[in-house]
Amino acid sequence: MTDELERLANGVLWPGFLGTSAPEWLRAELRDGLAGVVYFGQNVGEGLGALSAEILAANPSALIGVDEEGGSVTRLESATGSTLPGAAQLGRLDDLVATERTGTELARRVRAVGANVVLGPVADVNTDPRNPVIGVRSFGADEQLVARHVVAEVDGIQDAAVAACIKHFPGHGDTHLDSHHALPVIALDVEEYERVHLAPFRAAVEAGVDTVMTAHIVVPAWGEAPATLNPRVLGMLRSWGFDGVIITDALDMAAIRETVGLGGGAARALAAGADLLCIGNPTNPGADAASDQDERDFRAARDGIVAALRDGSLARERVEEAAARVAALAEKLRRAAASLPAEQDQHYDPADIVRRSLSASAALPTASALSVIDARRRSTLAVDSAAAYVAGALAGDGRRVRLDVAATTVEEQDHVLHEAVSAEATTVVLVDRPDTDAAQRGLVERLAERDAGAVVVNVGLATRSPLPLPTIEVGAASRLGAQAARERLVGAAG
């Protein structure tokens, strides 16, 4: 039986879970006031709408979040790849109507499966081209461009009765470390950091965004604690007039789990000013995950909160304030959904948006078939950047081979090049970090020596240093982006 303090803690906890149906422990906690759940790829199946109904039957006020950004990051289409534009593609096009309508479509898709929170858009200004976790998830490297597109997408999402969640405050764009695996420290001059990286967040707050997600990063000028645990950083949002819900990034990430622990991180995040604690994806430990990893992580977070409440290191009033904000958002979304007008035909064409965002560095050959060498980096916990559907959509019925340039010798790579080059097909090398990964660039240079008619398809940040082969800049590791690149080479009929 859940005691009083556990029930209070439930109101600020947002776990992930295993499987495509709600486990009994989760249904029981929802009945005892659990704030809701976050869907990840392992939860998505044909019965997702029924799963949402099951969750809402246990707690009609549940917040159901989906980490759905379009482009390189999708949960709803994790098996086949996103069919929506990504942020970098929208930023390159710089069409605010397209961005707002993309937000509306994101909300429509999320609402169609019974969820009510989109964990997006990304408000980070990607100023470090080495960034392993943001990159094309950002609208760009210019703070004003990012700000106007963040506001446009927030408007599109929230006008459709779904909460938007801008991330990752105070800005994860100027780092070359991934906070899933380490604790990034931002060395940038603090005045420049405030001017560049806070601008999109300020703009979204002024536009009325419902929620803001924190980042597990350290800005030394603001203290040694990561932003998620730093009252000075989270207090900035309140000083700007933001009275919505502050959501933590996943507490199971190494930046928190391996420093202060899941339970300690939960208590400290609340004390710092967070309202809703995203516990994370229980599949992240991979083969080390226990069969009940989801319940273990949930109980570790809740036990940490309850212990801090009992020893006085966490004020009960702070948790009550946080739970009240979460409950108010749930009620706001219920009212908005009830009064949502019938959907209007927006003439929204995501494929056209992506086609218009593509660019080529030189004239492209006309191909009848493609032979694709997929040399992208390995997938990360945040982005399935090496998913097979990208190369599959690009190659069509043609040959494709996966080549991990980080784990193979030049001799092994050259053997793959030899096998891939043929007179019957145009050779295409698929990359995502040609400016910052010497092995990817080296592969392209050696391919150019062997096959002057080959083409590069880049799904990462646009190249700054030209490559020796014609390059299609796609800007997202998505099915839709790969299809658009293929059309440029073989035509729509192909």
PDB file of C-alpha atoms in Angstrom, residues 210-434:
ATOM      1  CA  ASP A 210       3.955  24.782 -21.377  1.00  0.00           C
ATOM      2  CA  THR A 211       7.086  22.912 -20.290  1.00  0.00           C
ATOM      3  CA  VAL A 212      10.881  23.183 -20.349  1.00  0.00           C
ATOM      4  CA  MET A 213      13.310  20.257 -20.104  1.00  0.00           C
ATOM      5  CA  THR A 214      16.603  20.674 -18.283  1.00  0.00           C
ATOM      6  CA  ALA A 215      20.079  19.638 -19.452  1.00  0.00           C
ATOM      7  CA  HIS A 216      22.643  17.645 -17.503  1.00  0.00           C
ATOM      8  CA  ILE A 217      25.420  20.132 -18.237  1.00  0.00           C
ATOM      9  CA  VAL A 218      27.621  22.310 -16.027  1.00  0.00           C
ATOM     10  CA  VAL A 219      28.159  26.017 -16.643  1.00  0.00           C
ATOM     11  CA  PRO A 220      30.967  26.824 -14.166  1.00  0.00           C
ATOM     12  CA  ALA A 221      29.982  30.502 -13.865  1.00  0.00           C
ATOM     13  CA  TRP A 222      26.644  29.359 -12.421  1.00  0.00           C
ATOM     14  CA  GLY A 223      28.011  26.722 -10.052  1.00  0.00           C
ATOM     15  CA  GLU A 224      29.447  23.218 -10.057  1.00  0.00           C
ATOM     16  CA  ALA A 225      26.143  21.346 -10.149  1.00  0.00           C
ATOM     17  CA  PRO A 226      24.589  20.280 -13.454  1.00  0.00           C
ATOM     18  CA  ALA A 227      21.699  22.477 -14.538  1.00  0.00           C
ATOM     19  CA  THR A 228      19.137  19.822 -13.593  1.00  0.00           C
ATOM     20  CA  LEU A 229      20.308  20.037  -9.964  1.00  0.00           C
ATOM     21  CA  ASN A 230      21.191  23.733  -9.880  1.00  0.00           C
ATOM     22  CA  PRO A 231      18.661  26.118  -8.267  1.00  0.00           C
ATOM     23  CA  ARG A 232      20.415  29.135  -9.758  1.00  0.00           C
ATOM     24  CA  VAL A 233      19.966  27.838 -13.298  1.00  0.00           C
ATOM     25  CA  LEU A 234      16.369  26.674 -12.861  1.00  0.00           C
ATOM     26  CA  GLY A 235      15.601  29.898 -11.022  1.00  0.00           C
ATOM     27  CA  MET A 236      16.368  31.821 -14.225  1.00  0.00           C
ATOM     28  CA  LEU A 237      13.223  30.380 -15.779  1.00  0.00           C
ATOM     29  CA  ARG A 238      11.080  31.574 -12.884  1.00  0.00           C
ATOM     30  CA  SER A 239      12.755  35.008 -12.983  1.00  0.00           C
ATOM     31  CA  TRP A 240      11.638  35.271 -16.636  1.00  0.00           C
ATOM     32  CA  GLY A 241       8.038  34.719 -15.560  1.00  0.00           C
ATOM     33  CA  PHE A 242       7.800  31.050 -16.499  1.00  0.00           C
ATOM     34  CA  ASP A 243       5.204  29.331 -14.320  1.00  0.00           C
ATOM     35  CA  GLY A 244       4.891  26.122 -16.321  1.00  0.00           C
ATOM     36  CA  VAL A 245       6.338  22.703 -15.621  1.00  0.00           C
ATOM     37  CA  ILE A 246      10.110  22.230 -15.447  1.00  0.00           C
ATOM     38  CA  ILE A 247      10.893  18.668 -16.560  1.00  0.00           C
ATOM     39  CA  THR A 248      14.226  16.976 -16.008  1.00  0.00           C
ATOM     40  CA  ASP A 249      16.054  15.202 -18.756  1.00  0.00           C
ATOM     41  CA  ALA A 250      16.240  11.488 -17.993  1.00  0.00           C
ATOM     42  CA  LEU A 251      17.701  10.858 -14.551  1.00  0.00           C
ATOM     43  CA  ASP A 252      19.072   7.478 -15.662  1.00  0.00           C
ATOM     44  CA  MET A 253      21.663   9.208 -17.841  1.00  0.00           C
ATOM     45  CA  ALA A 254      25.270   8.803 -16.722  1.00  0.00           C
ATOM     46  CA  ALA A 255      25.624  12.512 -15.902  1.00  0.00           C
ATOM     47  CA  ILE A 256      23.224  11.935 -12.975  1.00  0.00           C
ATOM     48  CA  ARG A 257      23.150   8.186 -12.298  1.00  0.00           C
ATOM     49  CA  GLU A 258      26.932   7.885 -12.039  1.00  0.00           C
ATOM     50  CA  THR A 259      27.450  11.056  -9.994  1.00  0.00           C
ATOM     51  CA  VAL A 260      24.696  11.507  -7.395  1.00  0.00           C
ATOM     52  CA  GLY A 261      22.607   8.426  -8.219  1.00  0.00           C
ATOM     53  CA  LEU A 262      19.026   8.086  -9.373  1.00  0.00           C
ATOM     54  CA  GLY A 263      17.449   8.615  -5.942  1.00  0.00           C
ATOM     55  CA  GLY A 264      19.779  11.417  -4.934  1.00  0.00           C
ATOM     56  CA  GLY A 265      19.316  13.060  -8.319  1.00  0.00           C
ATOM     57  CA  ALA A 266      15.535  12.931  -7.991  1.00  0.00           C
ATOM     58  CA  ALA A 267      15.556  14.625  -4.598  1.00  0.00           C
ATOM     59  CA  ARG A 268      18.119  17.234  -5.574  1.00  0.00           C
ATOM     60  CA  ALA A 269      16.333  18.071  -8.829  1.00  0.00           C
ATOM     61  CA  LEU A 270      13.121  18.773  -6.937  1.00  0.00           C
ATOM     62  CA  ALA A 271      14.983  20.872  -4.376  1.00  0.00           C
ATOM     63  CA  ALA A 272      16.563  22.843  -7.225  1.00  0.00           C
ATOM     64  CA  GLY A 273      13.163  23.702  -8.691  1.00  0.00           C
ATOM     65  CA  ALA A 274      12.238  20.895 -11.102  1.00  0.00           C
ATOM     66  CA  ASP A 275       8.596  19.792 -11.144  1.00  0.00           C
ATOM     67  CA  LEU A 276       8.396  16.566 -13.147  1.00  0.00           C
ATOM     68  CA  LEU A 277      11.144  13.971 -13.082  1.00  0.00           C
ATOM     69  CA  CYS A 278      11.704  11.998 -16.270  1.00  0.00           C
ATOM     70  CA  ILE A 279      13.264   8.768 -15.013  1.00  0.00           C
ATOM     71  CA  GLY A 280      14.339   7.511 -18.427  1.00  0.00           C
ATOM     72  CA  ASN A 281      14.324   4.543 -20.769  1.00  0.00           C
ATOM     73  CA  PRO A 282      14.757   1.243 -18.892  1.00  0.00           C
ATOM     74  CA  THR A 283      16.275  -0.391 -21.989  1.00  0.00           C
ATOM     75  CA  ASN A 284      19.285   1.958 -21.924  1.00  0.00           C
ATOM     76  CA  PRO A 285      21.524  -0.440 -19.931  1.00  0.00           C
ATOM     77  CA  GLY A 286      21.283  -2.829 -22.882  1.00  0.00           C
ATOM     78  CA  ALA A 287      22.267  -6.382 -22.012  1.00  0.00           C
ATOM     79  CA  ASP A 288      22.805  -5.310 -18.384  1.00  0.00           C
ATOM     80  CA  ALA A 289      19.148  -4.308 -17.959  1.00  0.00           C
ATOM     81  CA  ALA A 290      17.179  -6.410 -15.498  1.00  0.00           C
ATOM     82  CA  SER A 291      13.817  -7.856 -16.462  1.00  0.00           C
ATOM     83  CA  ASP A 292      12.223  -5.430 -13.982  1.00  0.00           C
ATOM     84  CA  GLN A 293      14.565  -2.513 -14.722  1.00  0.00           C
ATOM     85  CA  ASP A 294      11.627  -0.143 -15.191  1.00  0.00           C
ATOM     86  CA  GLU A 295      10.193  -0.805 -11.725  1.00  0.00           C
ATOM     87  CA  ARG A 296      13.643  -0.751 -10.105  1.00  0.00           C
ATOM     88  CA  ASP A 297      14.440   2.670 -11.573  1.00  0.00           C
ATOM     89  CA  PHE A 298      11.039   4.043 -10.568  1.00  0.00           C
ATOM     90  CA  ARG A 299      11.385   2.830  -6.989  1.00  0.00           C
ATOM     91  CA  ALA A 300      14.949   4.105  -6.715  1.00  0.00           C
ATOM     92  CA  ALA A 301      13.799   7.595  -7.727  1.00  0.00           C
ATOM     93  CA  ARG A 302      10.781   7.545  -5.429  1.00  0.00           C
ATOM     94  CA  ASP A 303      12.736   6.140  -2.492  1.00  0.00           C
ATOM     95  CA  GLY A 304      15.227   8.978  -2.876  1.00  0.00           C
ATOM     96  CA  ILE A 305      12.458  11.576  -2.719  1.00  0.00           C
ATOM     97  CA  VAL A 306      10.754   9.962   0.271  1.00  0.00           C
ATOM     98  CA  ALA A 307      14.030   9.662   2.173  1.00  0.00           C
ATOM     99  CA  ALA A 308      14.801  13.333   1.563  1.00  0.00           C
ATOM    100  CA  LEU A 309      11.309  14.324   2.700  1.00  0.00           C
ATOM    101  CA  ARG A 310      11.738  12.313   5.886  1.00  0.00           C
ATOM    102  CA  ASP A 311      15.172  13.669   6.765  1.00  0.00           C
ATOM    103  CA  GLY A 312      14.171  17.253   5.978  1.00  0.00           C
ATOM    104  CA  SER A 313      16.653  17.856   3.154  1.00  0.00           C
ATOM    105  CA  LEU A 314      13.684  18.283   0.780  1.00  0.00           C
ATOM    106  CA  ALA A 315      10.806  20.506   1.846  1.00  0.00           C
ATOM    107  CA  ARG A 316       7.351  19.000   1.557  1.00  0.00           C
ATOM    108  CA  GLU A 317       6.058  22.351   0.310  1.00  0.00           C
ATOM    109  CA  ARG A 318       8.444  22.191  -2.668  1.00  0.00           C
ATOM    110  CA  VAL A 319       7.134  18.784  -3.729  1.00  0.00           C
ATOM    111  CA  GLU A 320       3.537  19.917  -3.246  1.00  0.00           C
ATOM    112  CA  GLU A 321       4.236  22.972  -5.410  1.00  0.00           C
ATOM    113  CA  ALA A 322       5.743  20.781  -8.124  1.00  0.00           C
ATOM    114  CA  ALA A 323       2.858  18.302  -8.017  1.00  0.00           C
ATOM    115  CA  ALA A 324       0.369  21.172  -8.252  1.00  0.00           C
ATOM    116  CA  ARG A 325       2.051  22.474 -11.410  1.00  0.00           C
ATOM    117  CA  VAL A 326       1.948  19.016 -12.977  1.00  0.00           C
ATOM    118  CA  ALA A 327      -1.723  18.593 -12.071  1.00  0.00           C
ATOM    119  CA  ALA A 328      -2.559  22.045 -13.450  1.00  0.00           C
ATOM    120  CA  LEU A 329      -0.951  21.178 -16.789  1.00  0.00           C
ATOM    121  CA  ALA A 330      -2.907  17.926 -16.976  1.00  0.00           C
ATOM    122  CA  GLU A 331      -6.151  19.787 -16.358  1.00  0.00           C
ATOM    123  CA  LYS A 332      -5.257  22.458 -18.918  1.00  0.00           C
ATOM    124  CA  LEU A 333      -4.651  19.785 -21.556  1.00  0.00           C
ATOM    125  CA  ARG A 334      -7.904  17.996 -20.747  1.00  0.00           C
ATOM    126  CA  ARG A 335      -9.850  21.235 -21.202  1.00  0.00           C
ATOM    127  CA  ALA A 336      -7.986  22.087 -24.407  1.00  0.00           C
ATOM    128  CA  ALA A 337      -8.651  18.654 -25.905  1.00  0.00           C
ATOM    129  CA  ALA A 338     -12.340  18.892 -25.041  1.00  0.00           C
ATOM    130  CA  SER A 339     -12.678  22.234 -26.836  1.00  0.00           C
ATOM    131  CA  LEU A 340     -10.447  21.419 -29.819  1.00  0.00           C
ATOM    132  CA  PRO A 341     -12.253  22.311 -33.063  1.00  0.00           C
ATOM    133  CA  ALA A 342     -12.554  19.863 -35.917  1.00  0.00           C
ATOM    134  CA  GLU A 343      -9.267  19.455 -37.777  1.00  0.00           C
ATOM    135  CA  GLN A 344      -8.822  21.726 -40.765  1.00  0.00           C
ATOM    136  CA  ASP A 345      -7.063  20.704 -43.952  1.00  0.00           C
ATOM    137  CA  GLN A 346      -3.708  22.486 -43.801  1.00  0.00           C
ATOM    138  CA  HIS A 347      -2.472  21.203 -47.185  1.00  0.00           C
ATOM    139  CA  TYR A 348       0.537  19.954 -45.255  1.00  0.00           C
ATOM    140  CA  ASP A 349       3.079  18.114 -47.396  1.00  0.00           C
ATOM    141  CA  PRO A 350       6.118  17.001 -45.364  1.00  0.00           C
ATOM    142  CA  ALA A 351       7.800  15.422 -48.394  1.00  0.00           C
ATOM    143  CA  ASP A 352       7.693  18.733 -50.249  1.00  0.00           C
ATOM    144  CA  ILE A 353       9.207  20.514 -47.252  1.00  0.00           C
ATOM    145  CA  VAL A 354      12.090  18.048 -47.127  1.00  0.00           C
ATOM    146  CA  ARG A 355      12.650  18.221 -50.896  1.00  0.00           C
ATOM    147  CA  ARG A 356      12.875  22.014 -50.704  1.00  0.00           C
ATOM    148  CA  SER A 357      15.373  21.836 -47.842  1.00  0.00           C
ATOM    149  CA  LEU A 358      17.832  19.600 -49.730  1.00  0.00           C
ATOM    150  CA  SER A 359      20.844  21.037 -51.533  1.00  0.00           C
ATOM    151  CA  ALA A 360      23.587  19.632 -53.746  1.00  0.00           C
ATOM    152  CA  SER A 361      27.164  20.871 -53.960  1.00  0.00           C
ATOM    153  CA  ALA A 362      27.473  20.118 -57.688  1.00  0.00           C
ATOM    154  CA  ALA A 363      25.593  18.667 -60.624  1.00  0.00           C
ATOM    155  CA  LEU A 364      24.378  15.161 -59.855  1.00  0.00           C
ATOM    156  CA  PRO A 365      24.567  12.166 -62.173  1.00  0.00           C
ATOM    157  CA  THR A 366      21.363  10.586 -63.442  1.00  0.00           C
ATOM    158  CA  ALA A 367      21.283   7.105 -61.982  1.00  0.00           C
ATOM    159  CA  SER A 368      19.256   4.026 -62.842  1.00  0.00           C
ATOM    160  CA  ALA A 369      20.312   2.142 -59.710  1.00  0.00           C
ATOM    161  CA  LEU A 370      22.241   2.935 -56.529  1.00  0.00           C
ATOM    162  CA  SER A 371      24.910   0.984 -54.660  1.00  0.00           C
ATOM    163  CA  VAL A 372      24.980   2.401 -51.119  1.00  0.00           C
ATOM    164  CA  ILE A 373      27.852   2.241 -48.637  1.00  0.00           C
ATOM    165  CA  ASP A 374      26.483   3.217 -45.214  1.00  0.00           C
ATOM    166  CA  ALA A 375      29.454   4.727 -43.350  1.00  0.00           C
ATOM    167  CA  ARG A 376      27.539   6.618 -40.661  1.00  0.00           C
ATOM    168  CA  ARG A 377      28.628   6.605 -37.031  1.00  0.00           C
ATOM    169  CA  ARG A 378      27.017   4.191 -34.613  1.00  0.00           C
ATOM    170  CA  SER A 379      23.645   4.998 -33.084  1.00  0.00           C
ATOM    171  CA  THR A 380      23.482   6.765 -29.710  1.00  0.00           C
ATOM    172  CA  LEU A 381      20.968   6.430 -26.887  1.00  0.00           C
ATOM    173  CA  ALA A 382      19.255   9.615 -28.068  1.00  0.00           C
ATOM    174  CA  VAL A 383      19.386   9.132 -31.827  1.00  0.00           C
ATOM    175  CA  ASP A 384      19.183   5.920 -33.843  1.00  0.00           C
ATOM    176  CA  SER A 385      21.532   7.559 -36.324  1.00  0.00           C
ATOM    177  CA  ALA A 386      22.677   4.317 -37.963  1.00  0.00           C
ATOM    178  CA  ALA A 387      19.215   2.804 -38.406  1.00  0.00           C
ATOM    179  CA  ALA A 388      19.025   0.533 -41.451  1.00  0.00           C
ATOM    180  CA  TYR A 389      15.878   2.190 -42.823  1.00  0.00           C
ATOM    181  CA  VAL A 390      17.876   5.220 -44.001  1.00  0.00           C
ATOM    182  CA  ALA A 391      20.220   3.204 -46.221  1.00  0.00           C
ATOM    183  CA  GLY A 392      17.306   0.991 -47.252  1.00  0.00           C
ATOM    184  CA  ALA A 393      15.169   3.887 -48.429  1.00  0.00           C
ATOM    185  CA  LEU A 394      18.142   5.389 -50.256  1.00  0.00           C
ATOM    186  CA  ALA A 395      19.204   2.165 -51.989  1.00  0.00           C
ATOM    187  CA  GLY A 396      15.722   0.981 -52.912  1.00  0.00           C
ATOM    188  CA  ASP A 397      16.207  -2.401 -54.607  1.00  0.00           C
ATOM    189  CA  GLY A 398      19.916  -1.719 -55.077  1.00  0.00           C
ATOM    190  CA  ARG A 399      22.926  -3.021 -53.222  1.00  0.00           C
ATOM    191  CA  ARG A 400      23.743  -1.676 -49.767  1.00  0.00           C
ATOM    192  CA  VAL A 401      26.420  -2.496 -47.253  1.00  0.00           C
ATOM    193  CA  ARG A 402      27.102  -1.265 -43.727  1.00  0.00           C
ATOM    194  CA  LEU A 403      30.678  -0.100 -43.099  1.00  0.00           C
ATOM    195  CA  ASP A 404      31.695   0.958 -39.586  1.00  0.00           C
ATOM    196  CA  VAL A 405      34.694   3.158 -40.342  1.00  0.00           C
ATOM    197  CA  ALA A 406      35.537   3.407 -36.647  1.00  0.00           C
ATOM    198  CA  ALA A 407      35.993  -0.353 -36.337  1.00  0.00           C
ATOM    199  CA  THR A 408      37.637  -1.301 -39.648  1.00  0.00           C
ATOM    200  CA  THR A 409      41.062  -0.809 -41.182  1.00  0.00           C
ATOM    201  CA  VAL A 410      41.702   1.190 -44.331  1.00  0.00           C
ATOM    202  CA  GLU A 411      42.439  -2.093 -46.125  1.00  0.00           C
ATOM    203  CA  GLU A 412      39.071  -3.528 -45.056  1.00  0.00           C
ATOM    204  CA  GLN A 413      37.320  -0.327 -46.106  1.00  0.00           C
ATOM    205  CA  ASP A 414      39.020  -0.357 -49.512  1.00  0.00           C
ATOM    206  CA  HIS A 415      37.816  -3.916 -50.038  1.00  0.00           C
ATOM    207  CA  VAL A 416      34.239  -2.717 -49.439  1.00  0.00           C
ATOM    208  CA  LEU A 417      34.771   0.136 -51.916  1.00  0.00           C
ATOM    209  CA  HIS A 418      36.072  -2.308 -54.518  1.00  0.00           C
ATOM    210  CA  GLU A 419      33.021  -4.534 -54.080  1.00  0.00           C
ATOM    211  CA  ALA A 420      30.559  -1.615 -54.146  1.00  0.00           C
ATOM    212  CA  VAL A 421      31.769   0.139 -57.305  1.00  0.00           C
ATOM    213  CA  SER A 422      30.194  -1.248 -60.459  1.00  0.00           C
ATOM    214  CA  ALA A 423      29.194  -0.123 -63.949  1.00  0.00           C
ATOM    215  CA  GLU A 424      25.574  -1.078 -63.307  1.00  0.00           C
ATOM    216  CA  ALA A 425      24.912   1.347 -60.440  1.00  0.00           C
ATOM    217  CA  THR A 426      25.929   4.769 -59.131  1.00  0.00           C
ATOM    218  CA  THR A 427      27.990   4.421 -55.966  1.00  0.00           C
ATOM    219  CA  VAL A 428      26.656   6.432 -53.013  1.00  0.00           C
ATOM    220  CA  VAL A 429      28.435   6.793 -49.698  1.00  0.00           C
ATOM    221  CA  LEU A 430      26.147   7.703 -46.791  1.00  0.00           C
ATOM    222  CA  VAL A 431      27.835   9.813 -44.078  1.00  0.00           C
ATOM    223  CA  ASP A 432      26.865  11.984 -41.135  1.00  0.00           C
ATOM    224  CA  ARG A 433      30.096  13.594 -39.805  1.00  0.00           C
ATOM    225  CA  PRO A 434      32.377  14.323 -42.765  1.00  0.00           C
TER     226      PRO A 434
END
